[in-house]
Coordinates of C-alpha atoms and ligand atoms in Angstrom, one line a residue:
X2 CA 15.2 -2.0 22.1
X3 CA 14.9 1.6 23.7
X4 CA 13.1 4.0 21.7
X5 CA 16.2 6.3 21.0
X6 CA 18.2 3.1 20.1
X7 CA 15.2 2.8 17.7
X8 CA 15.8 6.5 16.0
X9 CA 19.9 6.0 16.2
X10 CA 19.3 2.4 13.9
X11 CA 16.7 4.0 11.3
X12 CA 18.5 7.0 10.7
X13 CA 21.8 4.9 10.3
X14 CA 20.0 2.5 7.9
X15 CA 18.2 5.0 6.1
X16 CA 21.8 6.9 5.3
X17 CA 23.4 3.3 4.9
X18 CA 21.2 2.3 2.7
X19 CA 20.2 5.1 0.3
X20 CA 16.9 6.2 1.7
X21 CA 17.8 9.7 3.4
X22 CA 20.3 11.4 3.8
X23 CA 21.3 14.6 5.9
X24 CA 20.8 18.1 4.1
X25 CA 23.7 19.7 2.6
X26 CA 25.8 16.8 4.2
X27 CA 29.2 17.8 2.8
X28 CA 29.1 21.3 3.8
X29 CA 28.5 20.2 7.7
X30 CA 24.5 19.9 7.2
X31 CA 21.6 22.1 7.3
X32 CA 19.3 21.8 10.2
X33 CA 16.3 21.2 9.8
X34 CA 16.8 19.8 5.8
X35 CA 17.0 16.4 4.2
X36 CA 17.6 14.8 1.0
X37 CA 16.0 11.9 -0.5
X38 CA 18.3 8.9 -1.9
X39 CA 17.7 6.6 -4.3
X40 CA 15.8 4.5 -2.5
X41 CA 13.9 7.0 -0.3
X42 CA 12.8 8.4 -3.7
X43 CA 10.4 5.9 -4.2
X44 CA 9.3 5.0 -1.3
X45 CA 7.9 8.8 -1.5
X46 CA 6.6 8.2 -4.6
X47 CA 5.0 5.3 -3.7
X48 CA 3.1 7.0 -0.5
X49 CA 2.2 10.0 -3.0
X50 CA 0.8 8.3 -5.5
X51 CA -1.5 6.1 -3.4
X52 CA -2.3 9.5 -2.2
X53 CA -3.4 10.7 -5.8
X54 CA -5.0 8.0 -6.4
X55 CA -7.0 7.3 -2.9
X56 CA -7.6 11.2 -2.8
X57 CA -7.9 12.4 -6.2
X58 CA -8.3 10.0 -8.7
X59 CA -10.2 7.5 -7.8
X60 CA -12.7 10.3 -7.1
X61 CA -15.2 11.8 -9.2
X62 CA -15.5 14.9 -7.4
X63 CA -11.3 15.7 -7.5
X64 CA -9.3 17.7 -9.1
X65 CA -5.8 19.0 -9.2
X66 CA -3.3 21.6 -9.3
X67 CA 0.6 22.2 -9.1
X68 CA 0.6 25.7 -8.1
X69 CA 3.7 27.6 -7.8
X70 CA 5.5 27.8 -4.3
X71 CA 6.4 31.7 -4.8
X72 CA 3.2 33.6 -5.0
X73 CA 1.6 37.6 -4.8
X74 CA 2.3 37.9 -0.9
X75 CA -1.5 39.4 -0.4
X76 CA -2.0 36.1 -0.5
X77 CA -0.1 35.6 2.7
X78 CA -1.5 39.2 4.1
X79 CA -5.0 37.7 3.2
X80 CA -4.8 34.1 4.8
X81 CA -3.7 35.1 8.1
X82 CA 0.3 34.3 7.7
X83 CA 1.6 37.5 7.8
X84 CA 0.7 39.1 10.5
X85 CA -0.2 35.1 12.3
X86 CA 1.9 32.2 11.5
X87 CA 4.3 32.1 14.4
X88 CA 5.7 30.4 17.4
X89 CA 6.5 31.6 20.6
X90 CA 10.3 32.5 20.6
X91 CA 12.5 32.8 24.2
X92 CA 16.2 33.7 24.0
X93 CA 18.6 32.8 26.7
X94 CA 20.5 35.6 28.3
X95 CA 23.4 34.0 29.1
X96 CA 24.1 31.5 26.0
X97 CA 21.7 33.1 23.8
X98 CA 20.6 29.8 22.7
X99 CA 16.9 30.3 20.8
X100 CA 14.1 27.9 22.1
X101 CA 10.4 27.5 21.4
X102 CA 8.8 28.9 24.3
X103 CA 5.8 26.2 24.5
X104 CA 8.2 23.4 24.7
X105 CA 9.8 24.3 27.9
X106 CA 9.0 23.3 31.1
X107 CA 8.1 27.0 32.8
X108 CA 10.8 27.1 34.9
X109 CA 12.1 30.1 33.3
X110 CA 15.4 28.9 32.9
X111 CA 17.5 27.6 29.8
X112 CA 18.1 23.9 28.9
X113 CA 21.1 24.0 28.0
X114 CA 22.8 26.1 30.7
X115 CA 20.4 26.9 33.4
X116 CA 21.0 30.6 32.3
X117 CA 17.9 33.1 32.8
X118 CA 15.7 33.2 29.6
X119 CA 14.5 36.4 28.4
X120 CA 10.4 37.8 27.0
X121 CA 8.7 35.1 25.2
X122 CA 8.2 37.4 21.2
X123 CA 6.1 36.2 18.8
X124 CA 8.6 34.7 16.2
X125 CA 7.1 34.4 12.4
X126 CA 8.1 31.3 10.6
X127 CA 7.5 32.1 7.1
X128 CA 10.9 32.5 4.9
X129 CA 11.2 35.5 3.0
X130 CA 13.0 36.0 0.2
X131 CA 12.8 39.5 -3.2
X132 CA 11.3 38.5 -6.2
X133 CA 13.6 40.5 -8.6
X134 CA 16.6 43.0 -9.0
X135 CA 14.9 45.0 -6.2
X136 CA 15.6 44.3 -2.4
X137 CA 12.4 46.4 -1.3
X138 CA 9.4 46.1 0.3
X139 CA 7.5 45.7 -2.8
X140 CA 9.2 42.9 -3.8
X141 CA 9.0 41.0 -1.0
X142 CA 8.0 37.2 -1.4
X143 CA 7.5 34.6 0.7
X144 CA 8.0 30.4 0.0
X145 CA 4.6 28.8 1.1
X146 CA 4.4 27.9 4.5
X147 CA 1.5 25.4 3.2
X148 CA 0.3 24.3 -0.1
X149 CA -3.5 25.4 0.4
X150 CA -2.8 28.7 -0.3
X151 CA -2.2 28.0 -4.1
X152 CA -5.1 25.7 -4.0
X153 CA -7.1 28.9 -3.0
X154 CA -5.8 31.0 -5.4
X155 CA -6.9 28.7 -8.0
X156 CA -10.5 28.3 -6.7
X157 CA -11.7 30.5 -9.9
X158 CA -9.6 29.5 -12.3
X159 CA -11.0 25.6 -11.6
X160 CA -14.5 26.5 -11.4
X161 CA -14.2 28.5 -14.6
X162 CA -12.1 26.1 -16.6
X163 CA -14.2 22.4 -15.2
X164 CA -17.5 24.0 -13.9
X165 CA -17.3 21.4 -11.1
X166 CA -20.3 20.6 -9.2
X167 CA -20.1 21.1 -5.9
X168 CA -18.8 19.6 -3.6
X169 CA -16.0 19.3 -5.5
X170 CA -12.3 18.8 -4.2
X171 CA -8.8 20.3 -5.4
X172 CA -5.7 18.6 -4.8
X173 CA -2.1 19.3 -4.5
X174 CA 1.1 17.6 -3.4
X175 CA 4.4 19.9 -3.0
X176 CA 6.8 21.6 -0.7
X177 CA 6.1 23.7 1.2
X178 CA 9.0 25.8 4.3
X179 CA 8.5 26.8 7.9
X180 CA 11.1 28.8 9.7
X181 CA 11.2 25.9 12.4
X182 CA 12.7 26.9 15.7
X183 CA 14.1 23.8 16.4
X184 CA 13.4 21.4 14.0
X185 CA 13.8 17.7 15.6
X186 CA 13.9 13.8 15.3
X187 CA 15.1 13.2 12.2
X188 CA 12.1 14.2 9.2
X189 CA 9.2 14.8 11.7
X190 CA 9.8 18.7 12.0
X191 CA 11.7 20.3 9.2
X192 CA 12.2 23.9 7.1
X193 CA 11.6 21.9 4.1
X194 CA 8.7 19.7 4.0
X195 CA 6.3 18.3 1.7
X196 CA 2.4 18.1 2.0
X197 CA -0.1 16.4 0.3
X198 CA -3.7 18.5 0.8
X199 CA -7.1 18.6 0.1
X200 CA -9.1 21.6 0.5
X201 CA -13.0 20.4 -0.5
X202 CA -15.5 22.8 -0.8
X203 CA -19.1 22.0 0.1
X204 CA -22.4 23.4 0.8
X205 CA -21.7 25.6 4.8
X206 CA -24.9 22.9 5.2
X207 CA -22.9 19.9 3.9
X208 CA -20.0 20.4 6.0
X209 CA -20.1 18.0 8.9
X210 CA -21.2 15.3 6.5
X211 CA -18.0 15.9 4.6
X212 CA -15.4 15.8 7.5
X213 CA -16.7 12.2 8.2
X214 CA -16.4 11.2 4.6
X215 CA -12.3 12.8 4.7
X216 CA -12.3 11.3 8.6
X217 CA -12.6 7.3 7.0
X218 CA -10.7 8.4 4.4
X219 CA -7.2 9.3 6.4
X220 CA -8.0 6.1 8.6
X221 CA -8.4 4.0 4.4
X222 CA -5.3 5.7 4.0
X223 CA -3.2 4.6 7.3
X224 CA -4.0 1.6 6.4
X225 CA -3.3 1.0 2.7
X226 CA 0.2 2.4 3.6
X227 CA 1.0 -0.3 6.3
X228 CA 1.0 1.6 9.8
X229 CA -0.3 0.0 12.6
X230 CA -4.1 0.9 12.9
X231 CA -3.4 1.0 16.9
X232 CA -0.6 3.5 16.5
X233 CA -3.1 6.0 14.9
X234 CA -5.1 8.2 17.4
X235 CA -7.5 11.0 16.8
X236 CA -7.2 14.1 18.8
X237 CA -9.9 17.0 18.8
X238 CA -8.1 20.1 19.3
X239 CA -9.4 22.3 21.4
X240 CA -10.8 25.9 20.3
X241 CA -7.6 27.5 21.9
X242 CA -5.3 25.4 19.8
X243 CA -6.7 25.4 16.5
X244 CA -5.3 27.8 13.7
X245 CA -6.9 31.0 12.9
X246 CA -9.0 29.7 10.2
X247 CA -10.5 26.4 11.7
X248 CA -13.6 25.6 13.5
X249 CA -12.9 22.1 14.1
X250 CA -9.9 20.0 13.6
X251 CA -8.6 16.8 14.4
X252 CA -5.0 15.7 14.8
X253 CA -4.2 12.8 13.5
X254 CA -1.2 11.5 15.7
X255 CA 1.0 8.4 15.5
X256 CA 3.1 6.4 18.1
X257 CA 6.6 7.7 16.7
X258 CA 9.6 6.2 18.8
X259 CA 10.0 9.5 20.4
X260 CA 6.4 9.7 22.1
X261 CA 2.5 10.5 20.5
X262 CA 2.9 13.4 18.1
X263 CA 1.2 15.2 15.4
X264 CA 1.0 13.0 11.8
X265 CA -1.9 14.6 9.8
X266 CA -4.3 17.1 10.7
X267 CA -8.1 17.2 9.1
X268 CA -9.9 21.1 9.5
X269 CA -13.1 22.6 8.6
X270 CA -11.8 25.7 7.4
X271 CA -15.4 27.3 7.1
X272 CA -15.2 30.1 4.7
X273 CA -12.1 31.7 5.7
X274 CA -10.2 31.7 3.6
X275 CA -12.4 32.2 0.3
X276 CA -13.7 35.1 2.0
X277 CA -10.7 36.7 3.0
X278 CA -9.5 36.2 -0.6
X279 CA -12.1 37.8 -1.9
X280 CA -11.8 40.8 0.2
X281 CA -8.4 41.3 -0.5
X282 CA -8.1 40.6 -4.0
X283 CA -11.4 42.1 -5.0
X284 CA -12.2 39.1 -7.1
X285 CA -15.6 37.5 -6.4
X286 CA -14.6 33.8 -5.0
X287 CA -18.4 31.9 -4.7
X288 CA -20.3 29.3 -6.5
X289 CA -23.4 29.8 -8.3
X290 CA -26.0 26.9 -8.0
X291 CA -27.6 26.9 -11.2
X292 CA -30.7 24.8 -9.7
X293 CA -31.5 26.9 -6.7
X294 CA -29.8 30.1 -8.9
X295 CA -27.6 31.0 -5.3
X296 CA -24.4 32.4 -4.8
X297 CA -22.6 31.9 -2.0
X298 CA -19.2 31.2 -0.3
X299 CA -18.7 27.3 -0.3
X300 CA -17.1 26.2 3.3
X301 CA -14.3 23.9 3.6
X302 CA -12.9 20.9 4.7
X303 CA -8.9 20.3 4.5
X304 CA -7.0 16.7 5.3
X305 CA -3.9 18.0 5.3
X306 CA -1.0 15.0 5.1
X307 CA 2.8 15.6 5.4
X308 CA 4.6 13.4 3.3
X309 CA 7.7 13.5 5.1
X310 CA 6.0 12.2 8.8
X311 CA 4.2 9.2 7.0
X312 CA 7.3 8.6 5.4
X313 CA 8.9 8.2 8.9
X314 CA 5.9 6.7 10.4
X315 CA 6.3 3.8 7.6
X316 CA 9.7 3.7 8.7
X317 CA 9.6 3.5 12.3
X318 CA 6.4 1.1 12.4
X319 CA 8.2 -1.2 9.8
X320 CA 11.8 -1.8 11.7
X321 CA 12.1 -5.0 12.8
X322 CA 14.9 -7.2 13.8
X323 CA 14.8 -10.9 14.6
X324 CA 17.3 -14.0 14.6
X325 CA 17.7 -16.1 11.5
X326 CA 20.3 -18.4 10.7
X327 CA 22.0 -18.0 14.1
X328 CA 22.2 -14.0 13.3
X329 CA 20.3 -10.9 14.1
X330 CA 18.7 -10.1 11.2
X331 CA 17.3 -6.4 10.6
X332 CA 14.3 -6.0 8.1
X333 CA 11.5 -3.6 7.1
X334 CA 8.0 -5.2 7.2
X335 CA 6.9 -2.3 3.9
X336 CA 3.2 -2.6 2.6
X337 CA 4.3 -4.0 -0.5
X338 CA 2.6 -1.6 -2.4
X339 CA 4.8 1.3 -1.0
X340 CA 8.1 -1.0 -1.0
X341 CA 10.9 0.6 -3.1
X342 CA 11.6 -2.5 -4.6
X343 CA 8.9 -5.2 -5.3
X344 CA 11.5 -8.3 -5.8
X345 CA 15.2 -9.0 -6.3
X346 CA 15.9 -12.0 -9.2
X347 CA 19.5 -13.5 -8.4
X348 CA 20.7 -16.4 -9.8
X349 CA 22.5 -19.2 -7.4
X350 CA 25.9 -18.8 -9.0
X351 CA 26.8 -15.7 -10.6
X352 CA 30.1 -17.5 -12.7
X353 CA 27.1 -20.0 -14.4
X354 CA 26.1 -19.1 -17.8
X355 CA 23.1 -20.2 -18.3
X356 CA 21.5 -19.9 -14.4
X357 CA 22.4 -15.9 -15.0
X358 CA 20.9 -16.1 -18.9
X359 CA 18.0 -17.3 -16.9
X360 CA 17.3 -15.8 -14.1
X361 CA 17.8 -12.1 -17.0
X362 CA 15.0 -14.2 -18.7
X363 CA 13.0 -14.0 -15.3
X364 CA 13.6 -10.7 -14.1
X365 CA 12.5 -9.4 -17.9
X366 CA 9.0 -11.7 -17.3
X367 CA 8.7 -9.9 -13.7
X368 CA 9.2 -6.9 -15.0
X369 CA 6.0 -6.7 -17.1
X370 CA 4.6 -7.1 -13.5
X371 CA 6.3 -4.5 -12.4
X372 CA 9.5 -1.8 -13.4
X373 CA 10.5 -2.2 -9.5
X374 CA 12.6 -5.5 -9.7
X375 CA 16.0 -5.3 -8.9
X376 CA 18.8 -7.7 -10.0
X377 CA 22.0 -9.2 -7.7
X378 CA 24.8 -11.5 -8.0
X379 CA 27.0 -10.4 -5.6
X380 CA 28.2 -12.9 -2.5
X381 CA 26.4 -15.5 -1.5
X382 CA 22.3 -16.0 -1.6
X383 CA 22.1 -15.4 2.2
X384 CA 23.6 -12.2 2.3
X385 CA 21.9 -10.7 -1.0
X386 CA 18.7 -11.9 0.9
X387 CA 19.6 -9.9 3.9
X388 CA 20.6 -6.5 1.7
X389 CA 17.2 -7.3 0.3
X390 CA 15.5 -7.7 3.9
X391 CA 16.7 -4.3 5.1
X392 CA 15.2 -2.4 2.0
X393 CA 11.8 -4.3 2.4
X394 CA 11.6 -6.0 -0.7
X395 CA 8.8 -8.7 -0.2
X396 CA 10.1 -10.9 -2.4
X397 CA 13.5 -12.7 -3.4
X398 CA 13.1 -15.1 -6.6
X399 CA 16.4 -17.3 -7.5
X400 CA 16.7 -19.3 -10.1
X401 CA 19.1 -22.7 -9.9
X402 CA 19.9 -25.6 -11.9
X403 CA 16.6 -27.4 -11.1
X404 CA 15.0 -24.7 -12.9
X405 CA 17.5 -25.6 -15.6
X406 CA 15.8 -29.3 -15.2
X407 CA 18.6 -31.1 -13.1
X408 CA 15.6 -32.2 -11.5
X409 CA 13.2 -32.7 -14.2
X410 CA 10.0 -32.6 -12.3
X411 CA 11.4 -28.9 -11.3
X412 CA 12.0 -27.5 -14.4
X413 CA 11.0 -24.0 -15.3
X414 CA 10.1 -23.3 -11.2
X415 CA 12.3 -20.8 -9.1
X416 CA 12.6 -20.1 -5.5
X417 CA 9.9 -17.4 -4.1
X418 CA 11.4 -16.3 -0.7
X419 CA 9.5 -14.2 1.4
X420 CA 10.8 -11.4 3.7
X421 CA 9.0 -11.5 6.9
X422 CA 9.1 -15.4 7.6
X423 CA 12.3 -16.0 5.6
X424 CA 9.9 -19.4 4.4
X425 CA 10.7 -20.1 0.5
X426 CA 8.6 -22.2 -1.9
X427 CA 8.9 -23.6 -5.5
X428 CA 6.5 -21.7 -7.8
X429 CA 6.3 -21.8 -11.8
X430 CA 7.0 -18.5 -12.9
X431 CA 3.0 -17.2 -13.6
X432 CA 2.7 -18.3 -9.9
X433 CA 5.4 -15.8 -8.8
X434 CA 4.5 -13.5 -11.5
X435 CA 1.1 -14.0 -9.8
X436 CA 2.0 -13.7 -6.3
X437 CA 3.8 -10.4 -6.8
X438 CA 0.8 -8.8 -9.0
X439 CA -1.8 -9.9 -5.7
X440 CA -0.2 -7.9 -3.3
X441 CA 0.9 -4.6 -4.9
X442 CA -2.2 -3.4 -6.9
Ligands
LIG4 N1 -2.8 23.5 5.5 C1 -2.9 23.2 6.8 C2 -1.6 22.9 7.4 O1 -0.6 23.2 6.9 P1 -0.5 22.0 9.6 O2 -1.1 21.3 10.8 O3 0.3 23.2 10.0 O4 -1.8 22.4 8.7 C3 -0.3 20.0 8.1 O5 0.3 21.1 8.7 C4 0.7 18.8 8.1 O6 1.9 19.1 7.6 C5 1.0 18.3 9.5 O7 -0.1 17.4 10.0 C6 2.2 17.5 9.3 O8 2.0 16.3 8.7 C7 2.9 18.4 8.3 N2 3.9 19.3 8.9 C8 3.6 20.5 9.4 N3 4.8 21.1 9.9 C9 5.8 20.3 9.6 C10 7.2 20.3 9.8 N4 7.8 21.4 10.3 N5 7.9 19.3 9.3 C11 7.3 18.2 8.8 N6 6.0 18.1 8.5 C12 5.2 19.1 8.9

């Protein structure tokens, strides 16, 4: 299968099936938007809440913060953004088409019609938008181009309200909106994203020693969510390619179907940004260290994860097809732990009684496993397997008439079937119940 064949199928499947959806789809779309379905919903649940609990709370040293997305813009003037967070913008002279000019190939001339292009201007991708009744300056506001900068904000607040010890960490999942150019293949590059960031602030002494401790993490992290550990490389970006704030950073970049590109991104943000903070706002942002009775800035290291490119690394890495039954069949190989749905209960016949009061009886029993545990008695068992299959459910359990006791040496089992091999076995139902509980906690 050709990579762009690849895209074409898991964008179709993901509408087709409920995961994502175009943005503002009735209205003729939105570029660079998309909208989550029902079952892309949890699938992004799933990835966040790992996150929160890999990153956060399973930590002693974490804490968090919702901070909201419109915010003073000083704290845009401060962090750089304002006058800093843009791309390089070329306009066509001829079709007036807009391109980004560092994803051209220097000829000089326009993609699309081989017309002459014009200056390359600095293009600022921050949206801006009035707080209030007022359209003026004053009131201007921008939506966060990245969720750090309410983390920063909240540096004092946290220290005052939790006296952490440092190092200590603050985390925060939440949208944040870039002015894209030309946002591209499918989720990777949007105007509406979400992030999921740590900014952990250390000791300037401490801070190599805490990039390796966030390094392993993000690699713990690619793999509890089920990508390929070969499709995850580390780039060290080079001093003319890192943003204003960072010292060092490393991309994290996956093998997406349309080449090696940019997943996560882990920075030592030195003290940038507390100390521009603290110059603009005039509010003293360092940490006292009772013991040594110091103040100084703390530095800081930021893994910075987008929710929406894991989401579609998942995706990509877990489409599979294969020939079962005489058929191409099409499945998703999800961790089981991020799977939308954990298992589907069906009972053989649908128009028998007592197999449906049943296999209701079973799915109940599963459900103290877990709330993920979808029901279906529509067609036959091979084809709810295969709607099953192409959500990524791990699991299919069916209950028939030797569960009943027709065969009495059978009574009380069911049928576990498994996605990836299609195999099936007879289990009791703490064995399933069992089975199910192993693989998603
Ligand atoms: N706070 C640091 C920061 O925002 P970044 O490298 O600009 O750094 C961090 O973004 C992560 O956010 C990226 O590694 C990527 O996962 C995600 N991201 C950035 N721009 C994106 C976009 N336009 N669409 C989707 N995800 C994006």
């Amino acid at each position: 299968m050709s990579d762009q064949t690849l895209m074409e199928k898991l964008i179709s499947l993901a509408k087709r099936r409920g995961f994502i959806f175009p943005g503002s789809e009735i209205y003729g779309g939105l570029a660079g938007t998309f909208d989550y379905g029902p079952l892309g919903v949890v699938l992004k649940e799933n990835v966040e809440r790992l996150w929160l609990q890999m990153f956060r709370d399973d930590r002693d040293d974490m804490y968090g913060v919702d901070a909201a997305i419109l915010m003073n813009s000083k704290i845009w003037e401060a962090s750089g953004h304002v006058s800093g967070f843009s791309d390089p913008l070329v306009e066509c002279e001829k079709c007036k088409r807009r391109f980004r000019a560092d994803h051209l190939d220097g000829s000089g001339k326009c993609p699309e019609c081989e017309g002459k292009l014009g200056d390359v201007r600095q293009f600022n991708m921050m949206f801006k938008t009035h707080a209030g009744a007022n359209e003026d300056t004053s009131a201007v506001v921008y939506l966060r181009p990245e969720t750090a900068g309410g983390i920063f904000a909240n540096f004092k607040n946290v220290v005052d309200s939790i006296h952490p010890k440092l190092p200590f960490g603050i985390a925060q999942i939440g949208k944040a909106f870039r002015n894209e150019i030309a946002p591209r293949d499918f989720i990777f590059r949007l105007r509406e994203l979400s992030q999921m960031e740590v900014e952990y602030f250390v000791h300037p002494s401490e801070w190599e020693q805490a990039f390796e401790g966030w390094r392993k993490m993000m690699h713990l992290f690619a793999k509890a969510i089920g990508i390929p550990q070969d499709s995850v490389h580390e780039l060290e970006v080079a001093a003319e390619d890192r943003a204003h704030y960072s010292k060092r950073t490393i991309d994290f970049e996956f093998d997406y179907p349309f080449g090696r590109k940019e997943l996560w991104g882990l920075a030592y943000r030195t003290d940038f940004d507390l100390s521009a903070h603290e110059k603009h706002s005039n509010v003293e942002l360092k940490y006292l260290d009772e013991t040594a009775g110091v103040k100084f800035t703390p530095h800081v290291i930021e893994p910075s994860l987008g929710v929406d490119r894991t989401v579609l690394a998942i995706l990509s890495s877990a489409y599979r097809e294969d020939s079962m039954g005489g058929e191409v069949r099409t499945y998703l190989a999800l961790a089981p732990k991020i799977a939308p749905v954990k298992a589907m209960v069906s009972p053989l016949l649908k128009n028998k009684p007592e197999l449906v009061a049943k296999a209701r009886e079973v799915r109940a029993e599963l459900k103290k496993v877990h709330p993920a545990i979808a029901w279906d008695d529509n067609g036959n068992i091979g084809k709810r397997y295969r709607r099953q299959d192409e959500i990524g459910t791990p699991f299919c359990v069916t209950i028939d008439f030797d569960t009943l006791g027709e065969t009495p040496e059978l009574k009380d089992t069911v049928t576990l079937r498994h996605r990836d091999t299609g195999e099936q076995e007879r289990l009791t139902m703490p064995e399933v119940a069992e089975r199910i509980r192993s693989v998603i906690q």
